[in-house]
mmCIF file of C-alpha atoms in Angstrom:
data_model
loop_
_atom_site.group_PDB
_atom_site.id
_atom_site.type_symbol
_atom_site.label_atom_id
_atom_site.label_comp_id
_atom_site.label_asym_id
_atom_site.label_seq_id
_atom_site.Cartn_x
_atom_site.Cartn_y
_atom_site.Cartn_z
ATOM 1 C CA UNK A 11 57.700 71.061 165.947
ATOM 2 C CA UNK A 12 56.673 73.159 168.955
ATOM 3 C CA UNK A 13 56.731 72.578 172.774
ATOM 4 C CA UNK A 14 54.357 69.993 174.316
ATOM 5 C CA UNK A 15 50.886 71.403 174.678
ATOM 6 C CA UNK A 16 48.932 70.591 177.903
ATOM 7 C CA UNK A 17 45.246 69.706 177.228
ATOM 8 C CA UNK A 18 42.224 68.310 179.042
ATOM 9 C CA UNK A 19 40.326 65.584 177.267
ATOM 10 C CA UNK A 20 36.680 65.068 178.133
ATOM 11 C CA UNK A 21 34.670 62.179 176.681
ATOM 12 C CA UNK A 22 30.871 61.951 176.758
ATOM 13 C CA UNK A 23 28.809 58.999 175.550
ATOM 14 C CA UNK A 24 26.023 59.785 173.090
ATOM 15 C CA UNK A 25 22.800 57.625 173.209
ATOM 16 C CA UNK A 26 19.751 57.556 171.086
ATOM 17 C CA UNK A 27 16.050 57.711 172.205
ATOM 18 C CA UNK A 28 16.167 54.035 173.062
ATOM 19 C CA UNK A 29 19.440 54.343 174.933
ATOM 20 C CA UNK A 30 21.247 52.681 172.065
ATOM 21 C CA UNK A 31 24.843 53.863 171.825
ATOM 22 C CA UNK A 32 25.497 56.343 168.992
ATOM 23 C CA UNK A 33 29.147 57.133 169.772
ATOM 24 C CA UNK A 34 31.167 59.486 171.853
ATOM 25 C CA UNK A 35 31.812 63.271 171.944
ATOM 26 C CA UNK A 36 35.448 64.159 172.690
ATOM 27 C CA UNK A 37 36.352 67.720 173.692
ATOM 28 C CA UNK A 38 39.919 68.965 174.130
ATOM 29 C CA UNK A 39 40.753 72.161 175.979
ATOM 30 C CA UNK A 40 43.996 73.998 175.850
ATOM 31 C CA UNK A 41 45.430 74.351 179.345
ATOM 32 C CA UNK A 42 48.522 76.394 178.292
ATOM 33 C CA UNK A 43 47.266 79.707 179.654
ATOM 34 C CA UNK A 44 46.053 78.084 182.915
ATOM 35 C CA UNK A 45 49.493 76.435 183.414
ATOM 36 C CA UNK A 46 51.192 79.732 182.710
ATOM 37 C CA UNK A 47 48.985 81.470 185.324
ATOM 38 C CA UNK A 48 49.711 78.722 187.855
ATOM 39 C CA UNK A 49 53.490 79.214 187.313
ATOM 40 C CA UNK A 50 53.152 82.935 187.761
ATOM 41 C CA UNK A 51 51.141 82.460 190.979
ATOM 42 C CA UNK A 52 53.749 80.101 192.417
ATOM 43 C CA UNK A 53 56.423 82.655 191.470
ATOM 44 C CA UNK A 54 54.616 85.480 193.178
ATOM 45 C CA UNK A 55 54.065 83.333 196.315
ATOM 46 C CA UNK A 56 57.835 82.623 196.467
ATOM 47 C CA UNK A 57 58.657 86.317 195.999
ATOM 48 C CA UNK A 58 56.209 87.291 198.751
ATOM 49 C CA UNK A 59 57.900 84.844 201.188
ATOM 50 C CA UNK A 60 61.316 86.199 200.044
ATOM 51 C CA UNK A 61 60.102 89.706 200.631
ATOM 52 C CA UNK A 62 59.108 89.036 204.216
ATOM 53 C CA UNK A 63 62.492 87.340 204.874
ATOM 54 C CA UNK A 64 64.428 90.155 203.146
ATOM 55 C CA UNK A 65 62.700 92.915 205.082
ATOM 56 C CA UNK A 66 63.594 91.246 208.426
ATOM 57 C CA UNK A 67 67.220 90.511 207.598
ATOM 58 C CA UNK A 68 68.285 93.444 205.499
ATOM 59 C CA UNK A 69 68.453 95.933 208.323
ATOM 60 C CA UNK A 70 70.241 93.547 210.671
ATOM 61 C CA UNK A 71 72.840 92.630 208.016
ATOM 62 C CA UNK A 72 73.421 96.145 206.614
ATOM 63 C CA UNK A 73 74.335 97.737 209.943
ATOM 64 C CA UNK A 74 77.299 95.544 210.740
ATOM 65 C CA UNK A 75 78.178 95.423 207.064
ATOM 66 C CA UNK A 76 78.550 99.160 207.027
ATOM 67 C CA UNK A 77 80.789 98.977 210.124
ATOM 68 C CA UNK A 78 82.948 96.420 208.541
ATOM 69 C CA UNK A 79 83.371 98.386 205.376
ATOM 70 C CA UNK A 80 84.231 101.480 207.388
ATOM 71 C CA UNK A 81 86.950 99.837 209.466
ATOM 72 C CA UNK A 82 88.303 97.999 206.424
ATOM 73 C CA UNK A 83 88.592 101.307 204.609
ATOM 74 C CA UNK A 84 90.337 102.853 207.625
ATOM 75 C CA UNK A 85 92.760 99.990 208.070
ATOM 76 C CA UNK A 86 93.501 99.795 204.313
ATOM 77 C CA UNK A 87 94.586 103.396 204.292
ATOM 78 C CA UNK A 88 96.835 102.822 207.221
ATOM 79 C CA UNK A 89 98.461 99.765 205.491
ATOM 80 C CA UNK A 90 99.490 101.560 202.295
ATOM 81 C CA UNK A 91 103.117 100.735 203.064
ATOM 82 C CA UNK A 92 102.374 97.063 203.389
ATOM 83 C CA UNK A 93 101.524 95.638 199.957
ATOM 84 C CA UNK A 94 100.045 92.367 201.274
ATOM 85 C CA UNK A 95 98.018 94.033 204.016
ATOM 86 C CA UNK A 96 96.796 96.753 201.643
ATOM 87 C CA UNK A 97 95.641 94.191 199.054
ATOM 88 C CA UNK A 98 93.849 92.162 201.715
ATOM 89 C CA UNK A 99 92.048 95.259 202.993
ATOM 90 C CA UNK A 100 91.083 96.177 199.395
ATOM 91 C CA UNK A 101 89.670 92.761 198.883
ATOM 92 C CA UNK A 102 87.698 93.007 202.083
ATOM 93 C CA UNK A 103 86.178 96.295 200.971
ATOM 94 C CA UNK A 104 85.232 94.934 197.567
ATOM 95 C CA UNK A 105 83.576 91.876 199.138
ATOM 96 C CA UNK A 106 81.448 93.957 201.498
ATOM 97 C CA UNK A 107 80.445 96.165 198.573
ATOM 98 C CA UNK A 108 79.422 93.052 196.701
ATOM 99 C CA UNK A 109 77.306 91.888 199.613
ATOM 100 C CA UNK A 110 75.708 95.252 199.800
ATOM 101 C CA UNK A 111 74.756 95.032 196.057
ATOM 102 C CA UNK A 112 73.282 91.582 196.668
ATOM 103 C CA UNK A 113 71.162 92.932 199.493
ATOM 104 C CA UNK A 114 70.031 95.899 197.281
ATOM 105 C CA UNK A 115 69.088 93.439 194.514
ATOM 106 C CA UNK A 116 67.178 91.281 197.003
ATOM 107 C CA UNK A 117 65.247 94.220 198.383
ATOM 108 C CA UNK A 118 64.470 95.504 194.953
ATOM 109 C CA UNK A 119 63.065 92.088 193.992
ATOM 110 C CA UNK A 120 61.107 91.574 197.203
ATOM 111 C CA UNK A 121 59.724 95.134 197.451
ATOM 112 C CA UNK A 122 59.675 96.742 193.993
ATOM 113 C CA UNK A 123 59.476 100.510 193.674
ATOM 114 C CA UNK A 124 56.490 102.153 192.144
ATOM 115 C CA UNK A 125 56.867 103.052 188.454
ATOM 116 C CA UNK A 126 57.297 106.663 187.376
ATOM 117 C CA UNK A 127 55.468 106.374 184.055
ATOM 118 C CA UNK A 128 55.757 109.040 181.373
ATOM 119 C CA UNK A 129 55.458 109.183 177.581
ATOM 120 C CA UNK A 130 58.968 108.036 176.438
ATOM 121 C CA UNK A 131 60.563 107.176 173.130
ATOM 122 C CA UNK A 132 61.386 103.481 173.436
ATOM 123 C CA UNK A 133 64.043 104.017 170.681
ATOM 124 C CA UNK A 134 65.794 106.549 172.930
ATOM 125 C CA UNK A 135 65.737 104.164 175.823
ATOM 126 C CA UNK A 136 67.232 101.375 173.762
ATOM 127 C CA UNK A 137 69.836 103.734 172.289
ATOM 128 C CA UNK A 138 70.990 104.538 175.865
ATOM 129 C CA UNK A 139 71.124 100.874 176.605
ATOM 130 C CA UNK A 140 73.330 100.202 173.600
ATOM 131 C CA UNK A 141 75.575 103.163 174.402
ATOM 132 C CA UNK A 142 76.133 101.944 177.947
ATOM 133 C CA UNK A 143 76.736 98.307 176.838
ATOM 134 C CA UNK A 144 79.095 99.232 173.848
ATOM 135 C CA UNK A 145 82.316 99.254 175.918
ATOM 136 C CA UNK A 146 81.578 95.729 177.273
ATOM 137 C CA UNK A 147 80.812 94.461 173.737
ATOM 138 C CA UNK A 148 83.970 96.022 172.369
ATOM 139 C CA UNK A 149 86.122 94.513 175.173
ATOM 140 C CA UNK A 150 84.692 91.133 174.340
ATOM 141 C CA UNK A 151 85.022 91.524 170.567
ATOM 142 C CA UNK A 152 81.192 91.237 170.006
ATOM 143 C CA UNK A 153 79.380 93.357 167.462
ATOM 144 C CA UNK A 154 76.402 95.162 169.132
ATOM 145 C CA UNK A 155 73.730 96.717 166.833
ATOM 146 C CA UNK A 156 70.387 98.404 167.230
ATOM 147 C CA UNK A 157 67.376 98.094 165.014
ATOM 148 C CA UNK A 158 64.526 100.649 165.307
ATOM 149 C CA UNK A 159 61.319 101.245 163.345
ATOM 150 C CA UNK A 160 61.853 103.540 160.415
ATOM 151 C CA UNK A 161 58.817 105.750 161.085
ATOM 152 C CA UNK A 162 60.137 106.831 164.458
ATOM 153 C CA UNK A 163 56.743 106.288 166.090
ATOM 154 C CA UNK A 164 57.800 104.550 169.287
ATOM 155 C CA UNK A 165 56.278 106.440 172.247
ATOM 156 C CA UNK A 166 54.948 104.433 175.183
ATOM 157 C CA UNK A 167 53.967 105.087 178.811
ATOM 158 C CA UNK A 168 56.847 103.531 180.697
ATOM 159 C CA UNK A 169 59.309 104.187 183.531
ATOM 160 C CA UNK A 170 62.401 104.886 181.385
ATOM 161 C CA UNK A 171 64.979 104.178 184.036
ATOM 162 C CA UNK A 172 63.408 100.938 185.249
ATOM 163 C CA UNK A 173 62.923 99.678 181.661
ATOM 164 C CA UNK A 174 66.499 100.526 180.782
ATOM 165 C CA UNK A 175 67.627 98.516 183.890
ATOM 166 C CA UNK A 176 65.642 95.496 182.560
ATOM 167 C CA UNK A 177 66.907 95.632 178.949
ATOM 168 C CA UNK A 178 70.462 96.363 179.913
ATOM 169 C CA UNK A 179 70.527 93.257 182.025
ATOM 170 C CA UNK A 180 69.481 91.224 179.000
ATOM 171 C CA UNK A 181 72.062 92.863 176.791
ATOM 172 C CA UNK A 182 74.881 92.330 179.192
ATOM 173 C CA UNK A 183 73.888 88.703 179.627
ATOM 174 C CA UNK A 184 73.810 88.242 175.812
ATOM 175 C CA UNK A 185 77.303 89.820 175.433
ATOM 176 C CA UNK A 186 78.715 87.503 178.141
ATOM 177 C CA UNK A 187 77.175 84.455 176.374
ATOM 178 C CA UNK A 188 78.549 85.387 172.915
ATOM 179 C CA UNK A 189 81.993 84.428 171.738
ATOM 180 C CA UNK A 190 84.355 87.031 170.125
ATOM 181 C CA UNK A 191 83.304 87.770 166.592
ATOM 182 C CA UNK A 192 79.677 87.073 167.425
ATOM 183 C CA UNK A 193 76.758 89.457 167.341
ATOM 184 C CA UNK A 194 74.128 90.822 169.721
ATOM 185 C CA UNK A 195 71.078 92.721 168.300
ATOM 186 C CA UNK A 196 68.620 94.823 170.109
ATOM 187 C CA UNK A 197 65.504 95.220 167.991
ATOM 188 C CA UNK A 198 62.160 97.234 168.483
ATOM 189 C CA UNK A 199 59.037 96.537 166.578
ATOM 190 C CA UNK A 200 55.369 97.092 166.805
ATOM 191 C CA UNK A 201 53.372 93.864 167.266
ATOM 192 C CA UNK A 202 49.742 93.907 166.233
ATOM 193 C CA UNK A 203 47.626 91.648 168.347
ATOM 194 C CA UNK A 204 44.567 89.681 167.342
ATOM 195 C CA UNK A 205 41.101 91.112 167.634
ATOM 196 C CA UNK A 206 40.768 90.310 171.322
ATOM 197 C CA UNK A 207 44.288 91.399 172.322
ATOM 198 C CA UNK A 208 45.899 94.855 172.369
ATOM 199 C CA UNK A 209 48.770 96.040 170.155
ATOM 200 C CA UNK A 210 52.138 95.743 171.900
ATOM 201 C CA UNK A 211 55.703 96.879 171.502
ATOM 202 C CA UNK A 212 58.174 94.009 171.089
ATOM 203 C CA UNK A 213 61.783 94.316 172.183
ATOM 204 C CA UNK A 214 64.072 91.421 171.143
ATOM 205 C CA UNK A 215 67.641 90.953 172.388
ATOM 206 C CA UNK A 216 69.160 88.261 170.081
ATOM 207 C CA UNK A 217 72.667 86.816 170.451
ATOM 208 C CA UNK A 218 74.684 84.234 168.498
ATOM 209 C CA UNK A 219 76.073 82.725 171.695
ATOM 210 C CA UNK A 220 76.110 79.291 173.184
ATOM 211 C CA UNK A 221 72.329 79.017 173.719
ATOM 212 C CA UNK A 222 70.583 77.158 176.571
ATOM 213 C CA UNK A 223 69.046 73.770 177.042
ATOM 214 C CA UNK A 224 65.298 73.632 177.613
ATOM 215 C CA UNK A 225 65.882 72.736 181.275
ATOM 216 C CA UNK A 226 68.026 75.787 181.799
ATOM 217 C CA UNK A 227 65.651 78.112 179.907
ATOM 218 C CA UNK A 228 62.864 77.006 182.206
ATOM 219 C CA UNK A 229 64.766 78.115 185.289
ATOM 220 C CA UNK A 230 66.375 81.365 184.224
ATOM 221 C CA UNK A 231 63.793 83.675 185.836
ATOM 222 C CA UNK A 232 63.980 81.759 189.189
ATOM 223 C CA UNK A 233 65.581 83.853 191.906
ATOM 224 C CA UNK A 234 69.252 82.795 192.669
ATOM 225 C CA UNK A 235 69.478 80.496 189.575
ATOM 226 C CA UNK A 236 72.556 81.376 187.633
ATOM 227 C CA UNK A 237 74.843 79.588 185.203
ATOM 228 C CA UNK A 238 77.648 82.134 185.809
ATOM 229 C CA UNK A 239 80.209 81.526 188.599
ATOM 230 C CA UNK A 240 80.085 85.238 189.614
ATOM 231 C CA UNK A 241 76.301 85.804 189.074
ATOM 232 C CA UNK A 242 73.819 86.414 191.956
ATOM 233 C CA UNK A 243 70.864 84.869 190.013
ATOM 234 C CA UNK A 244 68.684 87.906 190.612
ATOM 235 C CA UNK A 245 69.157 89.971 187.438
ATOM 236 C CA UNK A 246 66.612 88.195 185.261
ATOM 237 C CA UNK A 247 64.168 87.902 188.126
ATOM 238 C CA UNK A 248 64.379 91.729 188.535
ATOM 239 C CA UNK A 249 63.982 92.232 184.779
ATOM 240 C CA UNK A 250 60.820 90.045 184.697
ATOM 241 C CA UNK A 251 59.433 91.933 187.627
ATOM 242 C CA UNK A 252 59.964 95.313 185.994
ATOM 243 C CA UNK A 253 58.393 94.051 182.759
ATOM 244 C CA UNK A 254 55.372 92.615 184.576
ATOM 245 C CA UNK A 255 54.898 95.838 186.511
ATOM 246 C CA UNK A 256 54.481 97.491 183.101
ATOM 247 C CA UNK A 257 51.734 95.004 182.232
ATOM 248 C CA UNK A 258 54.066 93.212 179.804
ATOM 249 C CA UNK A 259 55.663 89.784 179.502
ATOM 250 C CA UNK A 260 59.216 88.454 179.111
ATOM 251 C CA UNK A 261 60.180 85.139 177.544
ATOM 252 C CA UNK A 262 63.220 83.263 176.227
ATOM 253 C CA UNK A 263 63.654 81.187 173.138
ATOM 254 C CA UNK A 264 66.989 79.368 172.823
ATOM 255 C CA UNK A 265 68.740 76.389 171.135
ATOM 256 C CA UNK A 266 72.032 75.055 172.399
ATOM 257 C CA UNK A 267 74.789 76.290 170.080
ATOM 258 C CA UNK A 268 72.387 78.477 168.131
ATOM 259 C CA UNK A 269 72.019 81.477 170.366
ATOM 260 C CA UNK A 270 69.161 83.010 172.448
ATOM 261 C CA UNK A 271 66.403 85.531 171.897
ATOM 262 C CA UNK A 272 64.928 87.288 174.877
ATOM 263 C CA UNK A 273 61.639 88.918 174.077
ATOM 264 C CA UNK A 274 59.843 91.681 176.023
ATOM 265 C CA UNK A 275 56.273 92.578 175.181
ATOM 266 C CA UNK A 276 55.027 95.977 176.397
ATOM 267 C CA UNK A 277 51.490 97.419 176.110
ATOM 268 C CA UNK A 278 50.926 100.193 173.649
ATOM 269 C CA UNK A 279 49.835 103.229 175.579
ATOM 270 C CA UNK A 280 46.920 103.791 173.126
ATOM 271 C CA UNK A 281 45.441 100.386 173.424
ATOM 272 C CA UNK A 282 45.823 99.651 177.067
ATOM 273 C CA UNK A 283 45.567 96.185 178.631
ATOM 274 C CA UNK A 284 48.246 93.618 179.320
ATOM 275 C CA UNK A 285 50.406 92.018 176.623
ATOM 276 C CA UNK A 286 50.647 88.254 176.310
ATOM 277 C CA UNK A 287 52.635 86.195 173.830
ATOM 278 C CA UNK A 288 50.836 84.479 171.021
ATOM 279 C CA UNK A 289 50.830 80.655 171.045
ATOM 280 C CA UNK A 290 53.273 80.757 168.175
ATOM 281 C CA UNK A 291 55.648 82.974 170.265
ATOM 282 C CA UNK A 292 55.768 80.511 173.134
ATOM 283 C CA UNK A 293 58.791 80.843 175.383
ATOM 284 C CA UNK A 294 61.380 78.162 175.568
#
């Protein structure tokens, strides 16, 4: 009932002392982790090429963009008595600001900032996320709730602002994908790894929205892939980058019509090492 598992099959013939055939030895090796590493390598190669392009273009684009916005602001103020002219100028200002945000997201993705790690309460970070997203949820008619560990022991070495940016992106996406009357839950839990893996913190953002097909779920972290008409397709790519900078992993599990769960695994500061999903937690 799980996803297809890539394996390598090796067969070796077994012979007796007189070279008579005794049978065959079959060995199967799980290639899931290798395939995952290959996908990450291709992703990083694409981001590297994107970074070189962005660095060269951003300066050239932003200079004339700033001039356009400045002149548009000036002319819009002069046209306050002309409703049509003023509205056109305001639209021009808004579009230049949107382009500037796209450039900022592109540069952030291509050349990520260094993390400012500090011992932080993950519960406090998620509480801030919920507080910021509550007006959007209320406007949509979606119930937003937070679930934290009862013992209150939730301190990890993270960059609070960057982590909040990543989780907030997931929460806003979940709200937008959920119909009025639905629910979005942000949950924090301690995940104990097997003997050869460190303990991790697990952050789940669950929604009761429309869900995604397997083909869509496989593309959501690709830069510029978006199912929203007004989306830039960079939000989830940036969220993934932030999580991986922390030594963590982000994945999606979704069923059409049944909702989506976005999962972030973050290393526990005491155990160290990078977090990886268990095979049973495989991403969609």
